[in-house]
Amino acid sequence: MSNFTPAEIYKELLEEAISQGEARKEKTRVLVGTATCGVAAGALKIKEDFLREIESKNLSDDVDVFEVGCIGHCYAEPLAIIAKPGHPAICYGRLDDGLVHRLVEDFLVADDPSYEYAMAALERNDVFPTFEDFPRGIYEKKLILEQCGFIDARDVNSYLAREGYSGLAKALVEKPEWVLEEIKAANLRGRGGAGFPAGLKWEACIKSKGDAIYVICNADEGDPGAFMDRSILESDPHLVIEGMILCAYTVGAQKGYLYIRAEYPRAVTHVQEALEQARMKGLLGNSILGTDFNFDLEIFQGSGAFVCGEATALVNSMEGKMGMPESRPPRLAQKGYRGKPTVLNNVKTFAYVPLIIRNGADWFKETGTPESPGTAVFSLVGKVVNTGLVEVPMGTTLRQLIYDVGDGLPNDREFKAVQIGGPSGGCLPESALDVPIDFDSLQDAGAIMGSGGLVVMDEDDCMVSVARYFLEFTQHESCGKCTFCRLGTKHMLDILTDITKGKGDGDSLALLEELAEDVRDGSLCNLGRTAPNPVLTTLKYFRDEYIAHIEEGRCPALACRDLILYYIEPPKCSKLCNVCVGSCPTEAIFTRDDGLKEIDQEKCVKCDNCLKACPGEYNAVVKISPPVLPPEKVRVAK
Amino acid sequence: MQLIEGEKDQILAIVGEVLKNSPKQREDLIPLLQKVQAKLGYLPALAMEKIADGLNIPAADVYGLATFYNQFRLNPPGKHQVKVCLGTACYMVGGDITLESFERRMEIKEGETSPDRLYSLERVACVGCCTMAPVAVVDEEVEGKVTPTRVDGIMLALQDEEKKNEKELKSNQEEGEDA
Ligand SMILES: Cc1cc2nc3c(=O)[nH]c(=O)nc-3n(C[C@H](O)[C@H](O)[C@H](O)COP(=O)(O)O)c2cc1C
Ligand code: SF4
Ligand code: SF4
Ligand code: FES
Ligand code: FES
């Protein structure tokens, strides 16, 4: 125990962090977004470009370049924020080397912020609108994503300076029971999918009175189309760490783990660095903030099996076994890691904890609905204009999310469905768009909240093929323990595959529904129990598409490759441009004696190249389903 | 896959070293396999046998684990590794067509390594940049909007690089002979 109170020690840390921050603010700062999607879009090169241009202008002493995480506007990557004293901080998107050159020349050297290239300002000012002034700003409410992309994820001071760890300092002078009561009062529900109240889970663990208690963060994020948890860990790791420390204090744990996918190397590095810095500051490890509370954290790298996201399978894999689920009870709260009581929560669940402790349960409940307070975080992808990470209050409708936050579908396409909840979720049609997003309403509609994958689909997307995609995924990821999960999903997959090839028959749909029920009832864990959801929802809402495949051998979306053929419409073809001929990887396109191009159907591999290649003014290549060539056309031999 | 010359010694040396410096409980098995794979690029059968010996557990347990988890690869990676994203967003815009195009150009199937060990091809789940779908990761560089034509471009670039390397190697050798 130290002679100083946690409040005093915290105050010192805070002052140091703030003065470092103030010192930094005297200089111009360039913050480059280097979360995974940023890096993918070339952000590291942009950072190099900035450094080079800045050096060439002899500004290296006046300008600092930092890496930050995801600000959620992933559609406009690569992104950078420039904060120059005397100007509001401004975010620029879609950067390339030319633009970097201009910004350095016009803004950093001269004093012109080049508003014509700016996306938004970060703070209110008289000259330029902020992100909150975007139409989506009205619907978005950032709690756990608030700092993502704005703070230096690799510097604990950056987090501290914005009230980071103040919740911990506040909690340590209270009894653990006080923290528990706050979390219970906030009705914080687990964000890993099921929505189980975190407070009740923690309480169960306290009551089970084992000699050791572990706290584990589930960052396995298995949904093949989602990346929220990774972005949070990459962009604001201390938020999750503080949440875990608070949980440990509440339940009396001394040791915890972050179970992070090995495929997320950036998240692993950022968390590793964050843990070291937290230890150095006395926020983690022995006698935290001068008290007699000891708690340390370690990373366990998951090896990439979807089923390992399931609580009991996760624990098995940490123990060096196959990651197979166990039947429950006993729950982890009674018998978890190494047989001891264990708390397991999702990344986002832990991320809310510091905010609730800092601001109070009532503050948290101001947002969202009574049954599902707080916000929902989604990775919004697919056929939507503004793809990226979004955070909206629970209770927001799917329509608001897609059309107001996401700005609707690109290229004037027609909305068809939204897939929500990943492999365990479902596809909802237009008629379900006014369903409010919360744990319970979505379930009634046949989908689930899931951990936050949200994919928008348009008329070009085939619902049978989407159902088949998810089933193939779950089938591949089934651990094989339960017969129905292993064989039932395989049987369902075979039927779906047949349908996409036009080989379904009149009994296919009834059989699918029967199998779906068997798989749901005969499986131990939620992987199997929810695997039929994508099939059942598409059967419910898009049955006519299944029927078109089966009865007419036609794929209405022109997506199933066995049910389409590529055809060049003679009246539309320019005859002269030859672009399609060069684009075909199998040399299937030839010039007929009359100068028209034609596709040799035997050679065509349906790669879509020619259709994309044919210039927009002709658009002569079309897909036809069922795959029957128009009969009236006279075919000329080569 | 056949071991190439000198590979056996290298495997034994690396596994020996990793085993020496790590705890050897059953629960250390996954981290151990991760360390060996980080050094060798894959888990050859020989390495798994040695690890089983080191931990005093049946080799079948180690194989079982290595095949259960997607992270572990049993084939050596190619010199050029291509990973095609088949996450939801990429699949929806033709990720499978991209994968197929690579298969056609590399003359191998997904999950395989070409016999000359120059190329290997894998599928991965969302790499976090769905905006650029369909996405492929080529030697750690993320490529966006990878249409089949783009695949041809990528493969040509890789093949060019290899040809250049070969030439350099040859001219170096010739220089060596001259000296
Ligand atoms: C097949 C399967 C995969 C899962 N994957 C994850 C995951 O990637 N991340 C996660 O937090 N929870 C996942 N879960 C849910 C966990 O079992 C568990 O409910 C959750 O981690 C508890 O945390 P929460 O209460 O904070 O939501 C998965 C469940 C199943 C059945
Ligand atoms: S339901 Fe499937 S994944 Fe879950 S335990 Fe059974 S076989 Fe394994
Ligand atoms: S690219 Fe289009 S317009 Fe040009 S030759 Fe081919 S089909 Fe005709
Ligand atoms: S990861 Fe870059 S803005 Fe989302
Ligand atoms: S689905 Fe391919 S990058 Fe996300």
Short mmCIF file of C-alpha atoms in Angstrom, two decimals, chain A residues 164-596:
data_model
loop_
_atom_site.label_atom_id
_atom_site.label_comp_id
_atom_site.label_asym_id
_atom_site.label_seq_id
_atom_site.Cartn_x
_atom_site.Cartn_y
_atom_site.Cartn_z
CA GLY A 164 -8.87 7.46 -19.28
CA TYR A 165 -8.57 5.30 -16.15
CA SER A 166 -10.60 7.85 -14.15
CA GLY A 167 -13.26 5.17 -13.71
CA LEU A 168 -10.65 2.91 -12.18
CA ALA A 169 -9.44 5.63 -9.81
CA LYS A 170 -13.04 6.28 -8.81
CA ALA A 171 -13.86 2.60 -8.27
CA LEU A 172 -10.81 1.77 -6.18
CA VAL A 173 -11.96 3.96 -3.31
CA GLU A 174 -15.33 2.23 -3.37
CA LYS A 175 -16.15 -1.35 -2.46
CA PRO A 176 -16.31 -3.92 -5.28
CA GLU A 177 -20.04 -4.28 -4.54
CA TRP A 178 -20.52 -0.65 -5.56
CA VAL A 179 -19.09 -1.36 -9.02
CA LEU A 180 -21.28 -4.42 -9.35
CA GLU A 181 -24.37 -2.45 -8.43
CA GLU A 182 -23.55 0.23 -11.01
CA ILE A 183 -23.11 -2.34 -13.78
CA LYS A 184 -26.32 -4.10 -12.76
CA ALA A 185 -28.21 -0.82 -12.55
CA ALA A 186 -26.95 0.12 -16.02
CA ASN A 187 -28.38 -3.17 -17.34
CA LEU A 188 -25.29 -3.59 -19.49
CA ARG A 189 -26.00 -6.56 -21.76
CA GLY A 190 -23.27 -8.66 -23.36
CA ARG A 191 -22.32 -7.51 -26.85
CA GLY A 192 -20.96 -10.87 -28.00
CA GLY A 193 -24.36 -11.84 -29.35
CA ALA A 194 -26.59 -13.25 -26.68
CA GLY A 195 -27.18 -10.07 -24.68
CA PHE A 196 -26.87 -11.68 -21.25
CA PRO A 197 -26.63 -9.02 -18.48
CA ALA A 198 -22.97 -8.58 -17.55
CA GLY A 199 -23.75 -7.70 -13.94
CA LEU A 200 -25.57 -10.99 -13.35
CA LYS A 201 -22.70 -12.92 -14.88
CA TRP A 202 -20.19 -11.20 -12.62
CA GLU A 203 -22.39 -11.74 -9.59
CA ALA A 204 -22.70 -15.46 -10.31
CA CYS A 205 -18.93 -15.64 -10.39
CA ILE A 206 -18.57 -13.88 -7.05
CA LYS A 207 -21.13 -16.18 -5.48
CA SER A 208 -19.39 -19.34 -6.64
CA LYS A 209 -16.47 -18.60 -4.31
CA GLY A 210 -13.66 -20.52 -5.99
CA ASP A 211 -10.12 -19.93 -4.85
CA ALA A 212 -9.05 -18.31 -8.13
CA ILE A 213 -11.12 -16.26 -10.49
CA TYR A 214 -10.17 -15.41 -14.05
CA VAL A 215 -11.35 -12.61 -16.31
CA ILE A 216 -11.22 -13.28 -20.04
CA CYS A 217 -11.95 -10.98 -22.95
CA ASN A 218 -13.41 -12.67 -25.99
CA ALA A 219 -11.77 -11.10 -29.04
CA ASP A 220 -12.16 -14.12 -31.27
CA GLU A 221 -14.52 -12.28 -33.63
CA GLY A 222 -15.39 -15.18 -35.85
CA ASP A 223 -18.07 -13.62 -38.05
CA PRO A 224 -16.43 -13.79 -41.49
CA GLY A 225 -17.75 -10.36 -42.40
CA ALA A 226 -17.08 -8.23 -39.35
CA PHE A 227 -14.23 -6.25 -37.85
CA MET A 228 -15.48 -4.09 -34.96
CA ASP A 229 -13.68 -5.81 -32.12
CA ARG A 230 -10.42 -5.73 -33.97
CA SER A 231 -10.79 -2.01 -34.70
CA ILE A 232 -11.50 -1.20 -31.07
CA LEU A 233 -8.47 -3.14 -29.88
CA GLU A 234 -6.30 -1.52 -32.52
CA SER A 235 -7.62 1.99 -31.98
CA ASP A 236 -8.34 2.28 -28.26
CA PRO A 237 -6.91 -0.73 -26.40
CA HIS A 238 -6.81 0.92 -22.97
CA LEU A 239 -10.59 1.29 -22.93
CA VAL A 240 -10.95 -2.50 -23.01
CA ILE A 241 -8.09 -2.99 -20.56
CA GLU A 242 -9.59 -0.56 -18.05
CA GLY A 243 -12.90 -2.39 -18.36
CA MET A 244 -11.22 -5.69 -17.61
CA ILE A 245 -9.39 -4.26 -14.59
CA LEU A 246 -12.68 -2.91 -13.25
CA CYS A 247 -14.27 -6.31 -13.73
CA ALA A 248 -11.36 -8.00 -11.97
CA TYR A 249 -11.69 -5.61 -9.05
CA THR A 250 -15.38 -6.38 -8.82
CA VAL A 251 -15.12 -10.16 -8.90
CA GLY A 252 -11.79 -10.39 -7.08
CA ALA A 253 -9.67 -11.76 -9.93
CA GLN A 254 -5.90 -11.55 -10.03
CA LYS A 255 -5.29 -12.79 -13.51
CA GLY A 256 -6.91 -12.22 -16.86
CA TYR A 257 -6.46 -12.98 -20.54
CA LEU A 258 -7.31 -11.36 -23.82
CA TYR A 259 -8.14 -14.09 -26.30
CA ILE A 260 -7.24 -12.44 -29.62
CA ARG A 261 -7.11 -14.04 -33.05
CA ALA A 262 -3.59 -14.64 -34.23
CA GLU A 263 -4.73 -13.30 -37.62
CA TYR A 264 -5.04 -9.86 -36.03
CA PRO A 265 -1.35 -9.02 -35.62
CA ARG A 266 -1.93 -5.27 -35.29
CA ALA A 267 -4.44 -5.75 -32.52
CA VAL A 268 -2.04 -8.11 -30.74
CA THR A 269 0.84 -5.60 -30.96
CA HIS A 270 -1.23 -2.65 -29.84
CA VAL A 271 -2.65 -4.52 -26.87
CA GLN A 272 0.79 -5.86 -25.95
CA GLU A 273 2.20 -2.33 -25.91
CA ALA A 274 -0.78 -1.02 -24.02
CA LEU A 275 -0.36 -3.67 -21.32
CA GLU A 276 3.31 -2.76 -20.86
CA GLN A 277 2.54 0.94 -20.60
CA ALA A 278 -0.32 0.37 -18.16
CA ARG A 279 2.03 -1.68 -15.98
CA MET A 280 4.64 1.04 -16.09
CA LYS A 281 2.12 3.59 -14.94
CA GLY A 282 1.03 1.41 -12.05
CA LEU A 283 -2.40 0.86 -13.58
CA LEU A 284 -1.90 -2.86 -13.99
CA GLY A 285 0.12 -5.44 -12.08
CA ASN A 286 0.86 -5.24 -8.37
CA SER A 287 -0.76 -2.68 -6.08
CA ILE A 288 -2.74 -0.90 -8.72
CA LEU A 289 -2.84 2.89 -8.16
CA GLY A 290 -1.16 2.35 -4.79
CA THR A 291 -3.86 0.05 -3.37
CA ASP A 292 -3.44 -3.60 -2.37
CA PHE A 293 -5.36 -4.71 -5.46
CA ASN A 294 -3.22 -6.85 -7.79
CA PHE A 295 -4.26 -7.89 -11.26
CA ASP A 296 -2.35 -8.72 -14.40
CA LEU A 297 -3.31 -9.44 -17.98
CA GLU A 298 -1.84 -11.58 -20.72
CA ILE A 299 -2.65 -12.18 -24.37
CA PHE A 300 -3.62 -15.62 -25.62
CA GLN A 301 -3.51 -15.87 -29.37
CA GLY A 302 -6.48 -17.79 -30.75
CA SER A 303 -5.80 -20.05 -33.66
CA GLY A 304 -8.71 -19.26 -35.88
CA ALA A 305 -11.60 -21.61 -35.38
CA PHE A 306 -15.02 -19.98 -35.35
CA VAL A 307 -16.33 -22.36 -32.71
CA CYS A 308 -13.62 -21.16 -30.29
CA GLY A 309 -15.60 -17.95 -29.87
CA GLU A 310 -18.08 -20.08 -27.92
CA ALA A 311 -17.36 -19.73 -24.22
CA THR A 312 -16.58 -23.32 -23.25
CA ALA A 313 -14.72 -24.06 -26.47
CA LEU A 314 -12.61 -20.97 -25.92
CA VAL A 315 -11.61 -22.19 -22.49
CA ASN A 316 -10.79 -25.64 -23.85
CA SER A 317 -8.55 -24.15 -26.48
CA MET A 318 -6.75 -22.04 -23.87
CA GLU A 319 -6.07 -25.26 -22.01
CA GLY A 320 -4.36 -26.70 -25.08
CA LYS A 321 -7.23 -28.94 -26.10
CA MET A 322 -9.37 -29.04 -29.19
CA GLY A 323 -11.73 -26.12 -29.11
CA MET A 324 -14.93 -28.08 -28.67
CA PRO A 325 -17.90 -26.82 -26.67
CA GLU A 326 -19.04 -28.58 -23.51
CA SER A 327 -22.58 -28.96 -22.32
CA ARG A 328 -23.60 -26.41 -19.73
CA PRO A 329 -24.14 -26.20 -16.77
CA PRO A 330 -21.68 -25.95 -15.17
CA ARG A 331 -21.36 -22.40 -16.45
CA LEU A 332 -17.98 -20.71 -16.68
CA ALA A 333 -18.94 -18.72 -13.61
CA GLN A 334 -18.78 -21.98 -11.66
CA LYS A 335 -16.19 -23.96 -13.53
CA GLY A 336 -14.23 -22.13 -16.18
CA TYR A 337 -10.57 -21.77 -17.09
CA ARG A 338 -8.47 -24.35 -15.22
CA GLY A 339 -11.70 -25.40 -13.52
CA LYS A 340 -12.02 -22.08 -11.70
CA PRO A 341 -14.80 -19.50 -11.75
CA THR A 342 -14.33 -17.36 -14.84
CA VAL A 343 -15.91 -14.23 -16.30
CA LEU A 344 -15.95 -14.11 -20.09
CA ASN A 345 -17.14 -11.02 -21.90
CA ASN A 346 -16.91 -9.60 -25.36
CA VAL A 347 -14.52 -6.74 -26.25
CA LYS A 348 -17.36 -4.24 -26.54
CA THR A 349 -18.97 -5.30 -23.29
CA PHE A 350 -15.75 -4.52 -21.43
CA ALA A 351 -15.37 -1.26 -23.36
CA TYR A 352 -18.62 0.14 -21.91
CA VAL A 353 -17.59 -0.58 -18.32
CA PRO A 354 -15.15 2.34 -17.77
CA LEU A 355 -17.68 4.75 -19.28
CA ILE A 356 -20.47 3.53 -17.01
CA ILE A 357 -18.28 3.80 -13.92
CA ARG A 358 -17.04 7.23 -14.99
CA ASN A 359 -20.45 8.68 -15.84
CA GLY A 360 -22.90 6.55 -13.87
CA ALA A 361 -25.55 3.99 -14.73
CA ASP A 362 -28.20 6.66 -15.33
CA TRP A 363 -26.06 8.34 -17.96
CA PHE A 364 -25.77 5.00 -19.78
CA LYS A 365 -29.49 4.40 -19.68
CA GLU A 366 -30.19 7.76 -21.32
CA THR A 367 -29.20 6.11 -24.59
CA GLY A 368 -31.02 3.20 -26.17
CA THR A 369 -34.16 1.43 -25.04
CA PRO A 370 -35.18 0.38 -21.52
CA GLU A 371 -34.58 -3.30 -22.25
CA SER A 372 -31.43 -2.74 -24.30
CA PRO A 373 -29.70 0.38 -23.03
CA GLY A 374 -26.67 1.91 -24.68
CA THR A 375 -25.53 1.70 -28.26
CA ALA A 376 -25.00 -0.94 -30.92
CA VAL A 377 -21.80 -1.14 -32.96
CA PHE A 378 -21.88 -2.49 -36.48
CA SER A 379 -19.48 -2.97 -39.29
CA LEU A 380 -21.66 -1.79 -42.11
CA VAL A 381 -20.62 -3.32 -45.41
CA GLY A 382 -21.95 -4.61 -48.71
CA LYS A 383 -24.02 -2.52 -51.10
CA VAL A 384 -24.11 0.66 -49.10
CA VAL A 385 -22.48 4.02 -49.82
CA ASN A 386 -20.82 4.73 -46.48
CA THR A 387 -19.22 1.50 -45.42
CA GLY A 388 -17.43 1.50 -42.11
CA LEU A 389 -17.83 1.20 -38.39
CA VAL A 390 -20.95 2.78 -37.00
CA GLU A 391 -22.33 3.19 -33.51
CA VAL A 392 -25.99 4.04 -33.05
CA PRO A 393 -28.35 4.04 -30.07
CA MET A 394 -30.20 0.79 -29.53
CA GLY A 395 -33.69 1.21 -30.93
CA THR A 396 -32.51 2.85 -34.15
CA THR A 397 -34.30 1.18 -37.04
CA LEU A 398 -32.53 -0.77 -39.75
CA ARG A 399 -33.89 1.74 -42.25
CA GLN A 400 -32.25 4.65 -40.45
CA LEU A 401 -29.05 2.72 -40.21
CA ILE A 402 -28.92 1.84 -43.90
CA TYR A 403 -30.39 4.98 -45.47
CA ASP A 404 -29.42 7.75 -43.06
CA VAL A 405 -26.17 6.56 -41.56
CA GLY A 406 -25.08 4.50 -44.53
CA ASP A 407 -26.54 6.91 -47.11
CA GLY A 408 -28.39 4.19 -48.96
CA LEU A 409 -27.30 1.94 -51.78
CA PRO A 410 -24.79 3.01 -54.42
CA ASN A 411 -25.54 3.26 -58.17
CA ASP A 412 -29.31 3.60 -57.67
CA ARG A 413 -29.66 -0.09 -57.02
CA GLU A 414 -32.75 -1.59 -55.49
CA PHE A 415 -32.48 -2.77 -51.88
CA LYS A 416 -33.14 -6.46 -51.48
CA ALA A 417 -32.07 -7.66 -48.06
CA VAL A 418 -29.91 -6.99 -45.08
CA GLN A 419 -27.95 -9.79 -43.47
CA ILE A 420 -27.49 -9.22 -39.79
CA GLY A 421 -25.77 -11.36 -37.21
CA GLY A 422 -23.40 -13.24 -39.50
CA PRO A 423 -23.58 -17.02 -39.81
CA SER A 424 -26.00 -17.23 -36.90
CA GLY A 425 -28.20 -14.44 -38.13
CA GLY A 426 -30.67 -13.97 -40.91
CA CYS A 427 -31.55 -12.06 -44.05
CA LEU A 428 -34.32 -9.54 -43.57
CA PRO A 429 -36.34 -7.99 -46.42
CA GLU A 430 -37.56 -4.45 -47.05
CA SER A 431 -40.68 -5.10 -44.97
CA ALA A 432 -38.58 -5.66 -41.85
CA LEU A 433 -36.57 -2.45 -42.16
CA ASP A 434 -38.60 -0.65 -39.54
CA VAL A 435 -37.68 -3.14 -36.88
CA PRO A 436 -35.77 -1.36 -34.13
CA ILE A 437 -32.31 -2.71 -33.51
CA ASP A 438 -32.13 -4.30 -30.08
CA PHE A 439 -31.54 -7.73 -28.65
CA ASP A 440 -35.16 -8.81 -28.61
CA SER A 441 -36.89 -7.29 -31.68
CA LEU A 442 -34.37 -8.67 -34.14
CA GLN A 443 -34.82 -12.11 -32.69
CA ASP A 444 -38.55 -11.88 -33.29
CA ALA A 445 -37.85 -11.09 -36.94
CA GLY A 446 -35.70 -14.21 -37.25
CA ALA A 447 -32.27 -12.58 -37.16
CA ILE A 448 -30.09 -11.81 -34.17
CA MET A 449 -28.14 -8.84 -33.01
CA GLY A 450 -25.03 -11.01 -33.25
CA SER A 451 -21.77 -9.35 -32.63
CA GLY A 452 -22.34 -6.68 -35.26
CA GLY A 453 -21.83 -7.76 -38.84
CA LEU A 454 -24.32 -6.04 -41.12
CA VAL A 455 -24.30 -6.63 -44.86
CA VAL A 456 -26.59 -4.78 -47.26
CA MET A 457 -27.62 -6.64 -50.42
CA ASP A 458 -29.18 -5.48 -53.64
CA GLU A 459 -30.94 -6.97 -56.64
CA ASP A 460 -27.68 -8.54 -57.90
CA ASP A 461 -27.38 -10.72 -54.82
CA CYS A 462 -28.93 -14.16 -54.85
CA MET A 463 -30.54 -15.16 -51.59
CA VAL A 464 -30.07 -18.88 -52.17
CA SER A 465 -26.40 -18.32 -52.78
CA VAL A 466 -26.09 -16.18 -49.66
CA ALA A 467 -27.76 -18.85 -47.54
CA ARG A 468 -25.43 -21.40 -49.08
CA TYR A 469 -22.40 -19.20 -48.32
CA PHE A 470 -23.18 -19.02 -44.61
CA LEU A 471 -24.07 -22.66 -44.35
CA GLU A 472 -20.84 -23.62 -46.04
CA PHE A 473 -19.07 -21.53 -43.44
CA THR A 474 -20.79 -23.09 -40.43
CA GLN A 475 -20.52 -26.54 -41.92
CA HIS A 476 -16.77 -26.08 -42.32
CA GLU A 477 -16.43 -24.65 -38.82
CA SER A 478 -18.56 -27.25 -37.02
CA CYS A 479 -16.35 -28.93 -34.47
CA GLY A 480 -18.01 -32.23 -35.30
CA LYS A 481 -19.03 -33.17 -31.79
CA CYS A 482 -22.76 -33.29 -32.48
CA THR A 483 -24.02 -35.54 -35.24
CA PHE A 484 -26.74 -33.15 -36.36
CA CYS A 485 -24.45 -30.19 -36.53
CA ARG A 486 -21.88 -32.17 -38.49
CA LEU A 487 -24.04 -34.22 -40.83
CA GLY A 488 -27.25 -32.21 -40.83
CA THR A 489 -25.51 -29.07 -42.02
CA LYS A 490 -23.66 -31.11 -44.62
CA HIS A 491 -26.91 -32.51 -45.94
CA MET A 492 -28.45 -29.03 -46.00
CA LEU A 493 -25.41 -27.68 -47.80
CA ASP A 494 -25.67 -30.39 -50.45
CA ILE A 495 -29.31 -29.53 -51.06
CA LEU A 496 -28.55 -25.83 -51.32
CA THR A 497 -25.67 -26.50 -53.67
CA ASP A 498 -27.97 -28.56 -55.85
CA ILE A 499 -30.51 -25.76 -55.93
CA THR A 500 -27.91 -23.22 -57.02
CA LYS A 501 -27.00 -25.61 -59.83
CA GLY A 502 -30.60 -26.01 -60.89
CA LYS A 503 -30.75 -29.59 -59.62
CA GLY A 504 -33.24 -29.04 -56.81
CA ASP A 505 -36.57 -30.82 -56.88
CA GLY A 506 -40.05 -30.38 -55.48
CA ASP A 507 -39.14 -31.87 -52.12
CA SER A 508 -35.98 -29.82 -51.56
CA LEU A 509 -37.57 -27.02 -49.60
CA ALA A 510 -39.58 -29.21 -47.27
CA LEU A 511 -36.52 -31.33 -46.63
CA LEU A 512 -34.44 -28.23 -45.90
CA GLU A 513 -36.97 -27.06 -43.35
CA GLU A 514 -37.11 -30.45 -41.70
CA LEU A 515 -33.32 -30.69 -41.48
CA ALA A 516 -33.11 -27.13 -40.17
CA GLU A 517 -35.31 -28.12 -37.28
CA ASP A 518 -33.26 -31.23 -36.54
CA VAL A 519 -30.00 -29.32 -36.59
CA ARG A 520 -31.39 -26.63 -34.33
CA ASP A 521 -32.75 -29.09 -31.80
CA GLY A 522 -29.96 -31.63 -31.95
CA SER A 523 -26.95 -29.37 -31.47
CA LEU A 524 -25.13 -28.65 -28.27
CA CYS A 525 -23.85 -25.14 -28.87
CA ASN A 526 -25.17 -22.10 -30.64
CA LEU A 527 -23.04 -22.71 -33.69
CA GLY A 528 -25.26 -25.63 -34.59
CA ARG A 529 -28.41 -24.27 -33.03
CA THR A 530 -28.30 -21.07 -35.07
CA ALA A 531 -26.72 -22.45 -38.25
CA PRO A 532 -30.10 -22.86 -39.98
CA ASN A 533 -31.06 -19.19 -39.45
CA PRO A 534 -29.72 -17.86 -42.76
CA VAL A 535 -31.58 -20.64 -44.57
CA LEU A 536 -34.81 -20.31 -42.62
CA THR A 537 -35.03 -16.53 -43.02
CA THR A 538 -34.34 -16.62 -46.75
CA LEU A 539 -36.90 -19.40 -47.14
CA LYS A 540 -39.40 -17.32 -45.25
CA TYR A 541 -38.84 -14.00 -47.01
CA PHE A 542 -37.47 -14.96 -50.41
CA ARG A 543 -39.12 -18.28 -51.16
CA ASP A 544 -39.94 -17.28 -54.73
CA GLU A 545 -36.23 -17.08 -55.47
CA TYR A 546 -35.77 -20.68 -54.36
CA ILE A 547 -38.73 -21.68 -56.49
CA ALA A 548 -37.37 -19.91 -59.57
CA HIS A 549 -34.14 -21.88 -59.20
CA ILE A 550 -35.92 -25.18 -58.75
CA GLU A 551 -38.78 -24.91 -61.19
CA GLU A 552 -37.35 -22.75 -63.96
CA GLY A 553 -33.62 -23.30 -63.52
CA ARG A 554 -33.42 -19.53 -63.30
CA CYS A 555 -31.45 -17.36 -60.91
CA PRO A 556 -33.36 -14.07 -60.68
CA ALA A 557 -30.27 -12.20 -59.46
CA LEU A 558 -28.18 -13.65 -62.31
CA ALA A 559 -25.62 -14.72 -59.73
CA CYS A 560 -25.59 -18.53 -59.67
CA ARG A 561 -23.04 -19.41 -62.27
CA ASP A 562 -24.50 -22.73 -63.29
CA LEU A 563 -27.75 -21.03 -64.14
CA ILE A 564 -26.45 -18.24 -66.33
CA LEU A 565 -24.57 -17.78 -69.54
CA TYR A 566 -22.75 -14.82 -71.00
CA TYR A 567 -23.97 -13.49 -74.30
CA ILE A 568 -22.98 -10.63 -76.56
CA GLU A 569 -26.02 -8.84 -77.95
CA PRO A 570 -25.28 -8.27 -81.63
CA PRO A 571 -27.19 -4.98 -82.03
CA LYS A 572 -25.27 -3.41 -79.16
CA CYS A 573 -21.73 -4.51 -80.02
CA SER A 574 -19.53 -1.89 -81.67
CA LYS A 575 -17.70 -4.60 -83.64
CA LEU A 576 -14.56 -2.51 -83.61
CA CYS A 577 -13.31 -2.17 -80.09
CA ASN A 578 -12.20 -5.75 -79.38
CA VAL A 579 -11.89 -5.05 -75.66
CA CYS A 580 -13.74 -8.18 -74.62
CA VAL A 581 -11.52 -10.42 -76.73
CA GLY A 582 -8.43 -9.30 -74.84
CA SER A 583 -10.14 -9.50 -71.47
CA CYS A 584 -11.10 -13.14 -71.69
CA PRO A 585 -8.67 -15.39 -69.77
CA THR A 586 -9.59 -18.48 -71.78
CA GLU A 587 -9.76 -16.93 -75.24
CA ALA A 588 -13.41 -17.84 -75.52
CA ILE A 589 -14.40 -14.73 -77.47
CA PHE A 590 -13.90 -14.72 -81.21
CA THR A 591 -14.76 -12.49 -84.13
CA ARG A 592 -17.33 -13.91 -86.50
CA ASP A 593 -17.19 -13.48 -90.24
CA ASP A 594 -19.71 -10.66 -89.99
CA GLY A 595 -17.46 -8.78 -87.59
CA LEU A 596 -19.56 -9.43 -84.50
#
